[in-house]
Structures are given as C-alpha cells and as structure tokens.
Coordinates of C-alpha atoms in Angstrom, one line a residue:
M1297 CA 49.2 23.4 13.7
N1298 CA 50.9 25.5 11.0
A1299 CA 48.7 27.4 8.6
E1300 CA 48.7 25.9 5.2
P1301 CA 50.5 28.2 2.7
I1302 CA 48.3 30.4 0.6
S1303 CA 49.9 29.0 -2.5
V1304 CA 48.8 25.5 -1.6
R1305 CA 45.3 26.6 -0.8
A1306 CA 45.1 28.5 -4.1
T1307 CA 46.4 25.5 -6.0
R1308 CA 43.8 23.3 -4.4
Y1309 CA 41.0 25.7 -5.3
I1310 CA 42.1 26.1 -8.9
L1311 CA 42.5 22.3 -9.2
V1312 CA 39.0 21.5 -7.8
V1313 CA 37.4 24.0 -10.2
H1314 CA 39.1 22.7 -13.2
I1315 CA 38.7 19.0 -12.4
A1316 CA 35.0 19.7 -11.9
R1317 CA 34.8 21.4 -15.3
C1318 CA 36.6 18.5 -16.9
M1319 CA 34.2 15.9 -15.4
V1320 CA 31.1 17.9 -16.5
F1321 CA 32.3 18.0 -20.0
L1322 CA 33.2 14.3 -20.0
F1323 CA 36.9 14.9 -20.2
A1324 CA 36.5 16.7 -23.6
T1325 CA 39.6 18.6 -22.7
E1326 CA 41.4 15.7 -21.3
S1327 CA 44.9 16.7 -22.2
W1328 CA 44.5 20.1 -20.6
C1329 CA 43.1 18.5 -17.4
R1330 CA 46.1 16.2 -17.3
R1331 CA 48.5 19.2 -17.4
M1332 CA 46.6 20.9 -14.6
V1333 CA 46.7 17.8 -12.4
L1334 CA 50.4 17.3 -12.9
T1335 CA 51.2 20.8 -11.7
A1336 CA 49.8 20.1 -8.2
S1337 CA 51.7 18.5 -5.4
R1338 CA 50.9 14.9 -4.7
R1339 CA 49.6 15.8 -1.2
V1340 CA 47.1 18.3 -2.5
L1341 CA 46.1 16.1 -5.4
A1342 CA 45.3 13.2 -3.1
R1343 CA 43.1 15.3 -0.9
V1344 CA 41.2 16.7 -4.0
L1345 CA 40.7 13.3 -5.5
V1346 CA 39.2 11.9 -2.3
V1347 CA 36.7 14.8 -2.1
T1348 CA 35.9 14.5 -5.8
A1349 CA 35.3 10.8 -5.6
V1350 CA 32.9 11.3 -2.6
G1351 CA 31.0 13.9 -4.6
L1352 CA 30.7 11.7 -7.6
A1353 CA 29.4 8.8 -5.4
V1354 CA 26.8 11.0 -3.8
S1355 CA 25.7 12.4 -7.2
C1356 CA 25.5 9.0 -8.8
G1357 CA 23.6 7.5 -5.9
N1358 CA 20.9 10.2 -6.2
D1359 CA 20.4 10.0 -9.9
N1360 CA 17.1 7.9 -9.5
Q1361 CA 15.8 10.5 -7.1
G1362 CA 16.3 13.3 -9.5
S1363 CA 13.2 12.5 -11.6
T1364 CA 9.6 12.5 -10.3
I1365 CA 7.3 9.6 -10.9
V1366 CA 3.9 11.1 -11.8
V1367 CA 0.9 8.9 -11.0
G1368 CA -2.2 9.8 -12.9
A1369 CA -5.9 9.6 -11.7
G1370 CA -9.2 9.9 -13.5
D1371 CA -12.3 11.5 -12.0
S1372 CA -13.6 8.7 -9.9
A1373 CA -13.0 8.1 -6.2
E1374 CA -11.4 4.7 -6.9
S1375 CA -9.0 6.1 -9.5
N1376 CA -7.9 8.8 -7.0
L1377 CA -7.5 6.3 -4.2
L1378 CA -5.4 3.9 -6.4
A1379 CA -3.2 6.8 -7.4
Q1380 CA -2.6 7.7 -3.8
I1381 CA -1.8 4.1 -2.9
Y1382 CA 0.6 3.7 -5.8
S1383 CA 2.2 7.0 -5.2
G1384 CA 2.7 6.3 -1.5
A1385 CA 4.0 2.8 -2.2
L1386 CA 6.6 4.1 -4.7
A1387 CA 7.6 6.9 -2.4
R1388 CA 8.5 4.3 0.2
T1389 CA 11.1 2.9 -2.2
G1390 CA 12.9 6.3 -2.0
A1391 CA 11.4 7.7 -5.2
R1392 CA 10.1 11.2 -5.6
T1393 CA 6.4 11.0 -6.6
S1394 CA 3.5 13.3 -7.4
I1395 CA -0.1 12.9 -8.5
T1396 CA -1.9 14.4 -11.4
A1397 CA -5.6 14.0 -10.6
N1398 CA -8.9 14.7 -12.4
L1399 CA -7.6 13.7 -15.8
G1400 CA -11.1 12.7 -17.0
N1401 CA -12.3 9.4 -18.3
R1402 CA -10.4 6.3 -19.4
A1403 CA -9.5 7.7 -22.8
D1404 CA -8.1 10.8 -21.1
Y1405 CA -5.9 9.3 -18.5
L1406 CA -4.6 6.6 -20.8
G1407 CA -3.8 9.4 -23.3
A1408 CA -1.8 11.1 -20.6
L1409 CA 0.0 7.8 -19.9
D1410 CA 0.7 7.2 -23.6
S1411 CA 2.1 10.7 -24.1
G1412 CA 4.4 10.4 -21.0
A1413 CA 2.6 13.1 -19.0
V1414 CA 2.1 10.5 -16.3
A1415 CA 4.0 7.3 -15.6
V1416 CA 1.5 5.1 -13.7
V1417 CA -2.3 4.8 -13.6
G1418 CA -4.6 2.4 -11.8
E1419 CA -7.0 0.2 -13.9
H1420 CA -9.3 -2.7 -14.1
S1421 CA -8.0 -5.6 -16.1
G1422 CA -11.1 -6.5 -18.0
E1423 CA -12.3 -3.0 -18.8
L1424 CA -8.9 -2.0 -20.0
L1425 CA -8.8 -5.1 -22.3
T1426 CA -12.2 -4.3 -23.7
F1427 CA -11.1 -0.7 -24.3
L1428 CA -7.9 -1.7 -26.1
N1429 CA -9.2 -4.8 -28.0
G1430 CA -12.8 -5.2 -28.8
N1431 CA -12.2 -8.7 -30.2
A1432 CA -10.6 -10.1 -27.1
R1433 CA -11.9 -13.4 -26.0
A1434 CA -10.3 -13.9 -22.6
R1435 CA -12.8 -13.9 -19.6
T1436 CA -11.1 -15.5 -16.6
P1437 CA -8.3 -14.2 -14.3
E1438 CA -6.4 -17.5 -14.9
V1439 CA -6.5 -20.3 -17.4
A1440 CA -5.8 -23.7 -15.8
D1441 CA -6.3 -25.8 -19.0
K1442 CA -4.3 -24.3 -21.9
S1443 CA -6.1 -26.8 -24.2
E1444 CA -9.3 -24.9 -23.9
P1445 CA -10.4 -22.7 -26.9
V1446 CA -9.5 -19.6 -25.0
R1447 CA -6.0 -20.2 -23.8
L1448 CA -5.2 -16.8 -22.4
S1449 CA -6.2 -15.2 -19.1
V1450 CA -7.5 -11.6 -19.1
T1451 CA -4.1 -10.3 -17.9
E1452 CA -2.2 -12.3 -20.6
E1453 CA -4.4 -11.0 -23.4
L1454 CA -4.2 -7.5 -22.0
S1455 CA -0.4 -7.6 -22.0
R1456 CA -0.5 -8.6 -25.7
S1457 CA -3.0 -5.8 -26.4
L1458 CA -1.1 -2.9 -24.7
P1459 CA 0.4 -0.2 -26.9
E1460 CA 4.1 -0.3 -27.3
G1461 CA 6.0 1.2 -24.3
L1462 CA 3.4 0.2 -21.7
A1463 CA 3.3 -2.7 -19.2
V1464 CA 1.1 -3.8 -16.4
S1465 CA 1.8 -5.0 -12.8
D1466 CA 0.6 -8.2 -11.4
P1467 CA -3.2 -8.2 -11.1
A1468 CA -4.7 -7.9 -7.6
D1469 CA -6.2 -11.4 -7.5
G1470 CA -8.0 -10.6 -4.3
T1471 CA -10.1 -7.9 -6.0
D1472 CA -13.3 -8.6 -7.9
M1473 CA -14.7 -5.4 -9.4
R1474 CA -16.9 -7.0 -11.9
P1475 CA -20.5 -5.8 -12.6
R1476 CA -23.1 -7.9 -10.8
V1477 CA -26.3 -9.4 -12.3
L1478 CA -29.4 -9.1 -10.1
L1479 CA -32.8 -10.7 -10.0
A1480 CA -35.9 -10.1 -7.8
E1481 CA -35.8 -12.7 -5.0
T1482 CA -39.3 -13.9 -5.8
A1483 CA -38.4 -14.5 -9.5
A1484 CA -35.1 -16.2 -8.7
T1485 CA -36.9 -18.5 -6.3
R1486 CA -39.7 -19.3 -8.7
D1487 CA -37.4 -20.1 -11.6
N1488 CA -34.6 -21.6 -9.4
V1489 CA -32.0 -19.3 -10.8
R1490 CA -29.0 -18.6 -8.6
S1491 CA -26.2 -18.1 -11.1
V1492 CA -25.6 -16.3 -14.4
G1493 CA -25.2 -19.6 -16.1
A1494 CA -28.7 -20.7 -15.0
L1495 CA -30.1 -17.4 -16.3
T1496 CA -28.6 -17.8 -19.7
P1497 CA -31.4 -19.9 -21.3
H1498 CA -33.9 -17.2 -20.4
C1499 CA -32.0 -14.1 -21.4
G1500 CA -33.7 -13.8 -24.8
E1501 CA -37.1 -13.5 -23.1
I1502 CA -36.4 -10.9 -20.5
E1503 CA -35.7 -7.1 -20.3
A1504 CA -32.6 -5.9 -18.4
G1505 CA -31.6 -2.7 -16.8
V1506 CA -28.1 -1.3 -16.1
A1507 CA -27.2 1.3 -13.4
P1508 CA -23.9 2.7 -12.3
V1509 CA -22.2 2.1 -9.0
P1510 CA -20.8 5.5 -7.7
G1511 CA -17.1 5.9 -7.2
V1512 CA -15.8 3.0 -9.3
L1513 CA -13.4 3.3 -12.2
R1514 CA -15.9 2.0 -14.8
A1515 CA -17.6 4.7 -17.0
P1516 CA -21.3 4.7 -16.0
T1517 CA -22.4 4.6 -19.6
G1518 CA -20.1 1.8 -20.7
P1519 CA -21.7 -1.4 -22.0
V1520 CA -21.7 -4.6 -19.9
S1521 CA -21.1 -7.8 -21.8
V1522 CA -22.6 -11.0 -20.4
V1523 CA -21.4 -14.0 -22.5
G1524 CA -24.2 -16.2 -23.7
C1525 CA -26.9 -13.8 -22.5
A1526 CA -28.5 -11.7 -25.2
F1527 CA -31.3 -9.8 -23.4
A1528 CA -34.4 -9.0 -25.3
G1529 CA -33.7 -5.4 -24.4
T1530 CA -31.6 -3.2 -22.1
S1531 CA -32.5 0.1 -20.5
A1532 CA -30.2 2.5 -18.6
Y1533 CA -31.2 3.7 -15.1
P1534 CA -29.6 6.7 -13.3
D1535 CA -28.7 4.8 -10.1
A1536 CA -29.0 1.6 -8.0
P1537 CA -32.3 2.6 -6.2
A1538 CA -34.0 3.3 -9.5
L1539 CA -32.8 -0.1 -10.9
R1540 CA -34.0 -1.9 -7.7
K1541 CA -37.4 -0.3 -8.0
A1542 CA -37.7 -1.3 -11.6
L1543 CA -36.9 -4.9 -10.7
L1544 CA -39.3 -5.1 -7.8
D1545 CA -42.1 -3.5 -9.9
G1546 CA -41.6 -6.0 -12.7
E1547 CA -40.6 -3.3 -15.2
I1548 CA -37.5 -5.3 -15.9
Q1549 CA -36.6 -8.9 -15.1
A1550 CA -32.8 -8.6 -14.6
G1551 CA -30.6 -5.9 -13.4
I1552 CA -26.9 -5.1 -13.8
L1553 CA -24.9 -3.0 -11.4
T1554 CA -21.5 -1.8 -12.7
G1555 CA -19.6 -2.7 -9.6
P1556 CA -19.8 -4.3 -6.1
P1557 CA -23.3 -3.8 -4.7
T1558 CA -21.9 -2.8 -1.3
L1559 CA -20.9 0.5 -2.8
A1560 CA -24.6 1.2 -3.4
S1561 CA -26.2 0.9 0.0
G1562 CA -29.6 -0.8 0.0
S1563 CA -29.3 -1.6 -3.7
T1564 CA -30.0 -5.4 -3.2
D1565 CA -32.8 -5.3 -0.6
G1566 CA -35.4 -7.8 -2.0
L1567 CA -33.0 -8.9 -4.7
I1568 CA -30.3 -11.6 -5.1
V1569 CA -26.9 -11.3 -6.7
L1570 CA -26.3 -14.1 -9.1
S1571 CA -23.0 -16.0 -8.8
D1572 CA -20.7 -16.0 -11.8
G1573 CA -18.0 -18.7 -11.3
D1574 CA -17.7 -19.2 -15.1
Y1575 CA -17.0 -15.5 -15.7
A1576 CA -19.8 -14.7 -18.1
V1577 CA -18.9 -11.2 -17.0
R1578 CA -15.2 -10.7 -17.7
A1579 CA -12.8 -10.6 -14.8
E1580 CA -12.0 -7.2 -13.4
N1581 CA -8.9 -7.2 -11.2
V1582 CA -7.2 -4.0 -10.1
L1583 CA -3.7 -3.5 -11.6
A1584 CA -1.2 -0.7 -12.3
V1585 CA -0.4 0.3 -15.9
Y1586 CA 3.0 2.0 -16.3
R1587 CA 5.4 3.3 -18.9
K1588 CA 8.4 1.0 -19.5
G1589 CA 11.8 2.4 -18.6
L1590 CA 10.5 4.9 -16.0
L1591 CA 10.4 2.5 -13.0
D1592 CA 13.3 0.4 -11.7
D1593 CA 13.0 -3.3 -10.6
Q1594 CA 12.4 -2.3 -7.0
Q1595 CA 9.6 0.0 -7.9
I1596 CA 7.9 -2.6 -10.1
R1597 CA 8.1 -5.1 -7.3
K1598 CA 6.5 -2.6 -5.0
L1599 CA 3.5 -2.3 -7.3
N1600 CA 3.3 -6.1 -7.3
Y1601 CA 3.4 -6.2 -3.5
V1602 CA 0.4 -3.8 -3.5
A1603 CA -1.4 -6.1 -5.9
G1604 CA -0.7 -9.0 -3.5
E1605 CA -2.4 -7.2 -0.6
L1606 CA -5.4 -5.6 -2.1
A1607 CA -8.7 -7.3 -1.5
T1608 CA -12.3 -6.4 -2.6
D1609 CA -13.7 -5.7 0.9
E1610 CA -10.9 -3.5 1.9
L1611 CA -10.9 -1.6 -1.4
V1612 CA -14.6 -1.1 -1.3
G1613 CA -14.4 0.2 2.2
M1614 CA -11.7 2.7 1.2
I1615 CA -13.7 3.8 -1.8
Q1616 CA -16.7 4.4 0.5
R1617 CA -14.6 6.5 2.9
V1618 CA -13.2 8.6 0.1
R1619 CA -16.6 9.0 -1.5
D1620 CA -18.0 10.2 1.8
G1621 CA -15.4 12.9 2.2
A1622 CA -12.2 11.3 3.7
A1623 CA -8.9 12.4 2.1
A1624 CA -7.7 9.8 -0.3
A1625 CA -4.1 10.4 0.8
D1626 CA -5.0 9.6 4.4
V1627 CA -6.9 6.5 3.6
A1628 CA -4.2 5.2 1.3
R1629 CA -1.5 5.9 3.9
A1630 CA -3.3 4.1 6.6
W1631 CA -3.8 1.1 4.3
L1632 CA -0.1 1.1 3.3
D1633 CA 0.9 1.2 7.0
Q1634 CA -1.5 -1.6 7.9
H1635 CA 0.0 -3.9 5.3
A1636 CA 3.6 -2.8 6.0
L1637 CA 4.1 -1.5 2.4

C-alpha cells in the first residue's frame, strides 16, 4: 500500500482541528469553517466527517452520565439505608451516583435538597406532610370514596404541599412505618380494647408515654398525633424498655412507640399493639423526594420500581442489620439483587 502523501495527512490534521473548534463554538465562525472545508479534497473530507460524526454521537450519548446524582441521607440507619438503595438502583440505570451522608435531621437534609446540594432523599410520607403542612388533614394512604370530607390521600396532599421544584416517587405501599399504640395486656383484656378506635373514648382519662424506636427516620422528640385521642397527659421516655416498664407498673396507661416494635426487641412483652385500620395515626409509607429536572424518566421509573418492592418486614430487617453494624451499601446491594432491581 502506498504511503499517503504528507500534504494529505497535514490537510486532514488541520481540517480536524478546525472543524472541532468550529463545533465547540457552535459555528460562530461558520463562514471561515466553510472555506476551510472547501480547501480539502473530497476523499479527505469524507473520512474526517465520518470520524467527527462518530465522536459527536459518543459525546451526545454520554451527556447524561456526565453529571452525578447525589443522594442525601440523614443521621439514622434507615435514612442511610434508603440512600444506598436509591443510589444503587439509579446507578443500575447507567447513572453516576454518590451519597452525602450524615446531613443531620429532617430540616437539615431537606434544606440540602432544596438548595440543590443533593438530588434525592428518602422519606416517610406522613411525617414529611406534617413537617411541610401543619394543617394537613389527610390520614390514609388511599382514598376510595372521594365524597368523604377528606378527599386526598397522604401522598396526594403531600404532593400539593411540596416546595416548588420538588416531587415524590410512588409511595411504597407495602411499608407501614407508623408509630404504634400499646396497652398492657391485662388492661386491654379488662376493657376489651384491641384497636385505637376502641381506645378513643377513654383517652381523656389516661396518661400516655412516648418512646423512640432506634434507627428509624422519625425524630425521637417529634410529636405523635392520634386523631380523636386527646390523652390526659403525655410523658417522654428514653427508650422502649423504659416505656414498657412504665406501662406494666401502671405509671401510664397507654404507650406510643415511634416505629415498628420489632425494631425494639422485647418492647412488647406483656403488652399488645393496637390495630389502627382507620389511620388514627397518619399513614407512613417510604418514598423518595427528588428535585425536578435532575432525573430522567427511566430514573424516576426506577425509584417507583423500588417503591413497588419495599415491604415493612424486609425494611425492618435491613435496618436492624445496619444498626447492628452491617455496611448499608452491602445490605442495599443484596436487596437490589434479590429483587432484580
């Protein structure tokens, strides 16, 4: 094969450089570029245009991978775990992701989301609604009868209460992270109380205590609203064992744990957990809150797929493992693999 003349190679090199410059500056010097192109032979020009087109296609195809999606997390084990799940799920769409952890409490990590420092955070639907809108009336995850006085679900009213520029994924309907109302088993049997609704007529006569469940998103000192149940008084306890002891000793007549009792081992021995099918305690489903315009449709769908797979028992088990020292990234990765996400 004959060697290509030096003049042709030089022409190609010069042409590539100047065409690249022209494209970078959006053809601001269009007429000059045209003169350069016309000086080249058609054979050289054809080769250069093919190479340039390929380069442009590769560049355009990688635009979405150029920016990093930052997932934020507060200080709790659950917040860290959810950040790892969302980050891992988004990464499997081809996105570049990172995590900013230990952002503090709800006000802190929502502030980071609002400022654009992070793009996604994990939340509980009811607690976030309460935080954003103290006058919100929605209690249930769904509203079947729109003729009822409260015609919005928690997620619907939450969407209306979000600051401009923020949106939420689908809620994880299989998760129930609500606080639980407890009674001593002997008292519940004596008064035939098995549900929060049955307790309501007696609330004004009894003292209640509240204790945090370790590892959950909820701030331990946050108030717990039980619709239709105004207790005679409410006291704070440092943990579930102290609350249980107060109930069994008769110091208080009702107890409230700020999350699933299974996260506080032994916390319900000798006690019963009241059912709450009417959502006297507002629904608390896990969901992702994200900044609009930073995620594409595929990535938003991925967050919704995560919501469709999360369930209370699995989530509680993962929180326990993280709280006991397992790496949240490993726990999240195993769960994503198990659910083919």
